[in-house]
Amino acid sequence: MLPLNKAQTGKQYKVENLKSLKSLSKRLAILGINTGVLIELVALHKHGAVIKTPFGNIALGADLLDSILVTLA
């Protein structure tokens, strides 16, 4: 498992674990991303990332990227 901020763009990953998120804004930001969901890392920047989910594209801030643990699908 690796944090999403260490993943490579253009590859598909399976969400394996979501680290404990204490703030409500962080929990709301990952709404729709659950354990077991397949995602694709579309873009990775120092200020955040864009991921493709079954529900559409989602932009995430850099503070969330290390909270999402993934494996290569």
Short mmCIF file of N, CA, C and O in Angstrom, two decimals:
data_model
loop_
_atom_site.label_atom_id
_atom_site.label_comp_id
_atom_site.label_asym_id
_atom_site.label_seq_id
_atom_site.Cartn_x
_atom_site.Cartn_y
_atom_site.Cartn_z
N MET A 1 0.84 -1.18 0.00
CA MET A 1 0.00 0.00 0.00
C MET A 1 0.88 1.24 0.00
O MET A 1 1.94 1.26 0.61
N LEU A 2 0.39 2.25 -0.68
CA LEU A 2 1.10 3.52 -0.69
C LEU A 2 0.10 4.65 -0.63
O LEU A 2 -1.05 4.50 -1.05
N PRO A 3 0.51 5.81 -0.09
CA PRO A 3 -0.40 6.96 -0.08
C PRO A 3 -0.60 7.48 -1.49
O PRO A 3 0.27 7.34 -2.35
N LEU A 4 -1.73 8.08 -1.72
CA LEU A 4 -2.07 8.56 -3.06
C LEU A 4 -1.06 9.58 -3.57
O LEU A 4 -0.82 9.67 -4.76
N ASN A 5 -0.42 10.33 -2.68
CA ASN A 5 0.56 11.32 -3.13
C ASN A 5 1.84 10.69 -3.66
O ASN A 5 2.67 11.36 -4.23
N LYS A 6 2.01 9.38 -3.52
CA LYS A 6 3.17 8.66 -4.06
C LYS A 6 2.81 7.86 -5.31
O LYS A 6 3.65 7.19 -5.90
N ALA A 7 1.55 7.90 -5.72
CA ALA A 7 1.07 7.14 -6.89
C ALA A 7 1.48 7.85 -8.18
O ALA A 7 1.87 9.02 -8.17
N GLN A 8 1.39 7.13 -9.30
CA GLN A 8 1.75 7.66 -10.61
C GLN A 8 0.50 8.02 -11.40
O GLN A 8 -0.49 7.27 -11.38
N THR A 9 0.56 9.12 -12.11
CA THR A 9 -0.59 9.54 -12.92
C THR A 9 -0.81 8.56 -14.06
O THR A 9 0.12 7.92 -14.54
N GLY A 10 -2.07 8.45 -14.47
CA GLY A 10 -2.43 7.58 -15.59
C GLY A 10 -2.65 6.13 -15.22
O GLY A 10 -3.00 5.33 -16.07
N LYS A 11 -2.43 5.78 -13.96
CA LYS A 11 -2.61 4.39 -13.54
C LYS A 11 -3.86 4.27 -12.69
O LYS A 11 -4.32 5.22 -12.07
N GLN A 12 -4.41 3.05 -12.68
CA GLN A 12 -5.62 2.79 -11.91
C GLN A 12 -5.24 2.13 -10.59
O GLN A 12 -4.39 1.25 -10.54
N TYR A 13 -5.90 2.58 -9.53
CA TYR A 13 -5.62 2.11 -8.18
C TYR A 13 -6.91 1.71 -7.47
O TYR A 13 -7.98 2.19 -7.81
N LYS A 14 -6.75 0.85 -6.48
CA LYS A 14 -7.86 0.46 -5.63
C LYS A 14 -7.64 1.09 -4.26
O LYS A 14 -6.56 0.98 -3.69
N VAL A 15 -8.66 1.77 -3.75
CA VAL A 15 -8.56 2.38 -2.43
C VAL A 15 -8.61 1.25 -1.39
O VAL A 15 -9.57 0.49 -1.34
N GLU A 16 -7.58 1.15 -0.60
CA GLU A 16 -7.48 0.09 0.40
C GLU A 16 -7.83 0.56 1.81
O GLU A 16 -8.36 -0.20 2.60
N ASN A 17 -7.51 1.81 2.10
CA ASN A 17 -7.73 2.30 3.46
C ASN A 17 -7.80 3.82 3.44
O ASN A 17 -7.12 4.47 2.66
N LEU A 18 -8.63 4.37 4.31
CA LEU A 18 -8.69 5.81 4.51
C LEU A 18 -8.26 6.07 5.94
O LEU A 18 -8.90 5.60 6.88
N LYS A 19 -7.15 6.78 6.10
CA LYS A 19 -6.68 7.08 7.45
C LYS A 19 -7.73 7.92 8.16
O LYS A 19 -8.53 8.61 7.54
N SER A 20 -7.71 7.87 9.45
CA SER A 20 -8.66 8.62 10.27
C SER A 20 -8.59 10.11 9.94
O SER A 20 -7.53 10.72 9.99
N LEU A 21 -9.73 10.66 9.59
CA LEU A 21 -9.82 12.07 9.27
C LEU A 21 -10.64 12.76 10.35
O LEU A 21 -11.81 12.47 10.53
N LYS A 22 -10.02 13.67 11.07
CA LYS A 22 -10.67 14.30 12.20
C LYS A 22 -11.56 15.47 11.81
O LYS A 22 -12.60 15.68 12.41
N SER A 23 -11.19 16.24 10.82
CA SER A 23 -11.99 17.42 10.51
C SER A 23 -13.14 17.08 9.56
O SER A 23 -13.02 16.24 8.67
N LEU A 24 -14.24 17.74 9.74
CA LEU A 24 -15.42 17.53 8.92
C LEU A 24 -15.15 17.89 7.47
O LEU A 24 -15.59 17.19 6.56
N SER A 25 -14.40 18.95 7.23
CA SER A 25 -14.13 19.37 5.85
C SER A 25 -13.36 18.31 5.09
O SER A 25 -13.59 18.09 3.91
N LYS A 26 -12.42 17.63 5.77
CA LYS A 26 -11.66 16.57 5.11
C LYS A 26 -12.57 15.38 4.81
O LYS A 26 -12.48 14.77 3.75
N ARG A 27 -13.44 15.04 5.74
CA ARG A 27 -14.35 13.91 5.51
C ARG A 27 -15.30 14.21 4.36
O ARG A 27 -15.58 13.35 3.54
N LEU A 28 -15.79 15.43 4.28
CA LEU A 28 -16.69 15.80 3.19
C LEU A 28 -15.96 15.84 1.86
O LEU A 28 -16.53 15.53 0.82
N ALA A 29 -14.69 16.20 1.88
CA ALA A 29 -13.90 16.31 0.65
C ALA A 29 -13.73 14.97 -0.04
O ALA A 29 -13.56 14.91 -1.25
N ILE A 30 -13.75 13.88 0.72
CA ILE A 30 -13.56 12.57 0.09
C ILE A 30 -14.87 11.80 -0.02
O ILE A 30 -14.89 10.60 -0.21
N LEU A 31 -15.97 12.51 0.04
CA LEU A 31 -17.28 11.90 -0.14
C LEU A 31 -17.31 11.17 -1.48
O LEU A 31 -16.96 11.71 -2.51
N GLY A 32 -17.69 9.92 -1.46
CA GLY A 32 -17.73 9.12 -2.67
C GLY A 32 -16.50 8.26 -2.86
O GLY A 32 -16.46 7.44 -3.76
N ILE A 33 -15.49 8.46 -2.04
CA ILE A 33 -14.29 7.62 -2.11
C ILE A 33 -14.33 6.69 -0.90
O ILE A 33 -14.18 7.13 0.23
N ASN A 34 -14.59 5.44 -1.16
CA ASN A 34 -14.67 4.45 -0.10
C ASN A 34 -13.66 3.34 -0.33
O ASN A 34 -13.15 3.18 -1.44
N THR A 35 -13.42 2.55 0.68
CA THR A 35 -12.54 1.40 0.56
C THR A 35 -13.08 0.47 -0.51
O THR A 35 -14.27 0.19 -0.56
N GLY A 36 -12.21 0.01 -1.39
CA GLY A 36 -12.60 -0.91 -2.46
C GLY A 36 -12.91 -0.25 -3.78
O GLY A 36 -13.02 -0.92 -4.80
N VAL A 37 -13.05 1.06 -3.81
CA VAL A 37 -13.37 1.78 -5.04
C VAL A 37 -12.14 1.86 -5.94
O VAL A 37 -11.03 2.09 -5.47
N LEU A 38 -12.33 1.68 -7.23
CA LEU A 38 -11.25 1.85 -8.20
C LEU A 38 -11.21 3.30 -8.64
O LEU A 38 -12.24 3.88 -8.98
N ILE A 39 -10.01 3.87 -8.62
CA ILE A 39 -9.83 5.26 -9.03
C ILE A 39 -8.66 5.32 -10.00
O ILE A 39 -7.83 4.43 -10.04
N GLU A 40 -8.62 6.39 -10.78
CA GLU A 40 -7.48 6.65 -11.66
C GLU A 40 -6.92 8.01 -11.30
O GLU A 40 -7.67 8.98 -11.15
N LEU A 41 -5.62 8.08 -11.12
CA LEU A 41 -4.96 9.34 -10.82
C LEU A 41 -4.76 10.09 -12.14
O LEU A 41 -3.95 9.69 -12.97
N VAL A 42 -5.53 11.14 -12.35
CA VAL A 42 -5.50 11.89 -13.60
C VAL A 42 -4.35 12.90 -13.59
O VAL A 42 -3.63 13.03 -14.57
N ALA A 43 -4.20 13.63 -12.49
CA ALA A 43 -3.14 14.64 -12.39
C ALA A 43 -2.70 14.74 -10.94
O ALA A 43 -3.50 14.62 -10.02
N LEU A 44 -1.41 14.96 -10.75
CA LEU A 44 -0.84 15.12 -9.42
C LEU A 44 0.02 16.38 -9.42
O LEU A 44 0.91 16.52 -10.25
N HIS A 45 -0.30 17.29 -8.52
CA HIS A 45 0.43 18.55 -8.40
C HIS A 45 0.84 18.75 -6.95
O HIS A 45 0.34 18.07 -6.06
N LYS A 46 1.71 19.72 -6.70
CA LYS A 46 2.13 19.97 -5.32
C LYS A 46 0.98 20.51 -4.47
O LYS A 46 0.97 20.35 -3.27
N HIS A 47 -0.04 21.11 -5.09
CA HIS A 47 -1.17 21.65 -4.35
C HIS A 47 -2.38 20.72 -4.30
O HIS A 47 -3.39 21.05 -3.72
N GLY A 48 -2.29 19.54 -4.93
CA GLY A 48 -3.41 18.60 -4.91
C GLY A 48 -3.39 17.63 -6.07
O GLY A 48 -2.37 17.46 -6.73
N ALA A 49 -4.53 17.01 -6.31
CA ALA A 49 -4.63 16.02 -7.38
C ALA A 49 -6.05 15.98 -7.92
O ALA A 49 -6.99 16.43 -7.28
N VAL A 50 -6.16 15.40 -9.11
CA VAL A 50 -7.47 15.11 -9.70
C VAL A 50 -7.53 13.60 -9.89
O VAL A 50 -6.61 13.01 -10.46
N ILE A 51 -8.60 13.00 -9.38
CA ILE A 51 -8.79 11.57 -9.55
C ILE A 51 -10.11 11.32 -10.27
O ILE A 51 -11.04 12.10 -10.17
N LYS A 52 -10.14 10.23 -11.02
CA LYS A 52 -11.35 9.82 -11.73
C LYS A 52 -11.96 8.66 -10.94
O LYS A 52 -11.28 7.67 -10.68
N THR A 53 -13.21 8.80 -10.57
CA THR A 53 -13.93 7.76 -9.83
C THR A 53 -15.13 7.31 -10.66
O THR A 53 -15.44 7.94 -11.67
N PRO A 54 -15.83 6.27 -10.24
CA PRO A 54 -17.05 5.88 -10.95
C PRO A 54 -18.11 6.98 -10.95
O PRO A 54 -19.03 6.96 -11.75
N PHE A 55 -17.96 7.97 -10.05
CA PHE A 55 -18.95 9.05 -9.92
C PHE A 55 -18.52 10.31 -10.65
O PHE A 55 -19.20 11.31 -10.60
N GLY A 56 -17.34 10.30 -11.28
CA GLY A 56 -16.83 11.47 -11.97
C GLY A 56 -15.47 11.87 -11.43
O GLY A 56 -14.90 11.20 -10.58
N ASN A 57 -14.97 12.99 -11.92
CA ASN A 57 -13.67 13.48 -11.48
C ASN A 57 -13.82 14.26 -10.18
O ASN A 57 -14.79 15.00 -10.00
N ILE A 58 -12.83 14.10 -9.30
CA ILE A 58 -12.83 14.79 -8.01
C ILE A 58 -11.46 15.43 -7.82
O ILE A 58 -10.43 14.79 -8.05
N ALA A 59 -11.45 16.69 -7.41
CA ALA A 59 -10.21 17.38 -7.06
C ALA A 59 -9.99 17.27 -5.56
O ALA A 59 -10.92 17.45 -4.79
N LEU A 60 -8.78 16.92 -5.17
CA LEU A 60 -8.43 16.77 -3.76
C LEU A 60 -7.27 17.69 -3.42
O LEU A 60 -6.34 17.82 -4.21
N GLY A 61 -7.31 18.27 -2.23
CA GLY A 61 -6.20 19.09 -1.76
C GLY A 61 -5.04 18.23 -1.32
O GLY A 61 -5.20 17.04 -1.01
N ALA A 62 -3.87 18.82 -1.28
CA ALA A 62 -2.65 18.09 -0.91
C ALA A 62 -2.75 17.50 0.49
O ALA A 62 -2.15 16.46 0.77
N ASP A 63 -3.51 18.12 1.38
CA ASP A 63 -3.64 17.62 2.75
C ASP A 63 -4.38 16.30 2.83
O ASP A 63 -4.25 15.58 3.82
N LEU A 64 -5.14 15.94 1.80
CA LEU A 64 -5.88 14.68 1.81
C LEU A 64 -5.12 13.53 1.17
O LEU A 64 -5.42 12.36 1.42
N LEU A 65 -4.14 13.83 0.34
CA LEU A 65 -3.49 12.80 -0.46
C LEU A 65 -2.77 11.74 0.36
O LEU A 65 -2.73 10.58 -0.02
N ASP A 66 -2.22 12.11 1.50
CA ASP A 66 -1.54 11.11 2.31
C ASP A 66 -2.50 10.33 3.20
O ASP A 66 -2.12 9.36 3.84
N SER A 67 -3.78 10.71 3.21
CA SER A 67 -4.79 10.01 4.00
C SER A 67 -5.44 8.86 3.25
O SER A 67 -6.14 8.05 3.83
N ILE A 68 -5.23 8.80 1.94
CA ILE A 68 -5.85 7.78 1.10
C ILE A 68 -4.77 6.77 0.71
O ILE A 68 -3.83 7.12 0.00
N LEU A 69 -4.91 5.53 1.17
CA LEU A 69 -3.93 4.48 0.87
C LEU A 69 -4.47 3.62 -0.25
O LEU A 69 -5.62 3.16 -0.21
N VAL A 70 -3.65 3.37 -1.27
CA VAL A 70 -4.08 2.64 -2.47
C VAL A 70 -3.10 1.53 -2.83
O VAL A 70 -1.95 1.52 -2.37
N THR A 71 -3.57 0.60 -3.65
CA THR A 71 -2.71 -0.40 -4.28
C THR A 71 -3.00 -0.36 -5.78
O THR A 71 -4.07 0.05 -6.22
N LEU A 72 -2.05 -0.81 -6.57
CA LEU A 72 -2.21 -0.85 -8.01
C LEU A 72 -3.29 -1.86 -8.36
O LEU A 72 -3.29 -2.98 -7.85
N ALA A 73 -4.21 -1.46 -9.23
CA ALA A 73 -5.33 -2.35 -9.61
C ALA A 73 -4.94 -3.21 -10.78
O ALA A 73 -4.12 -2.91 -11.57
#
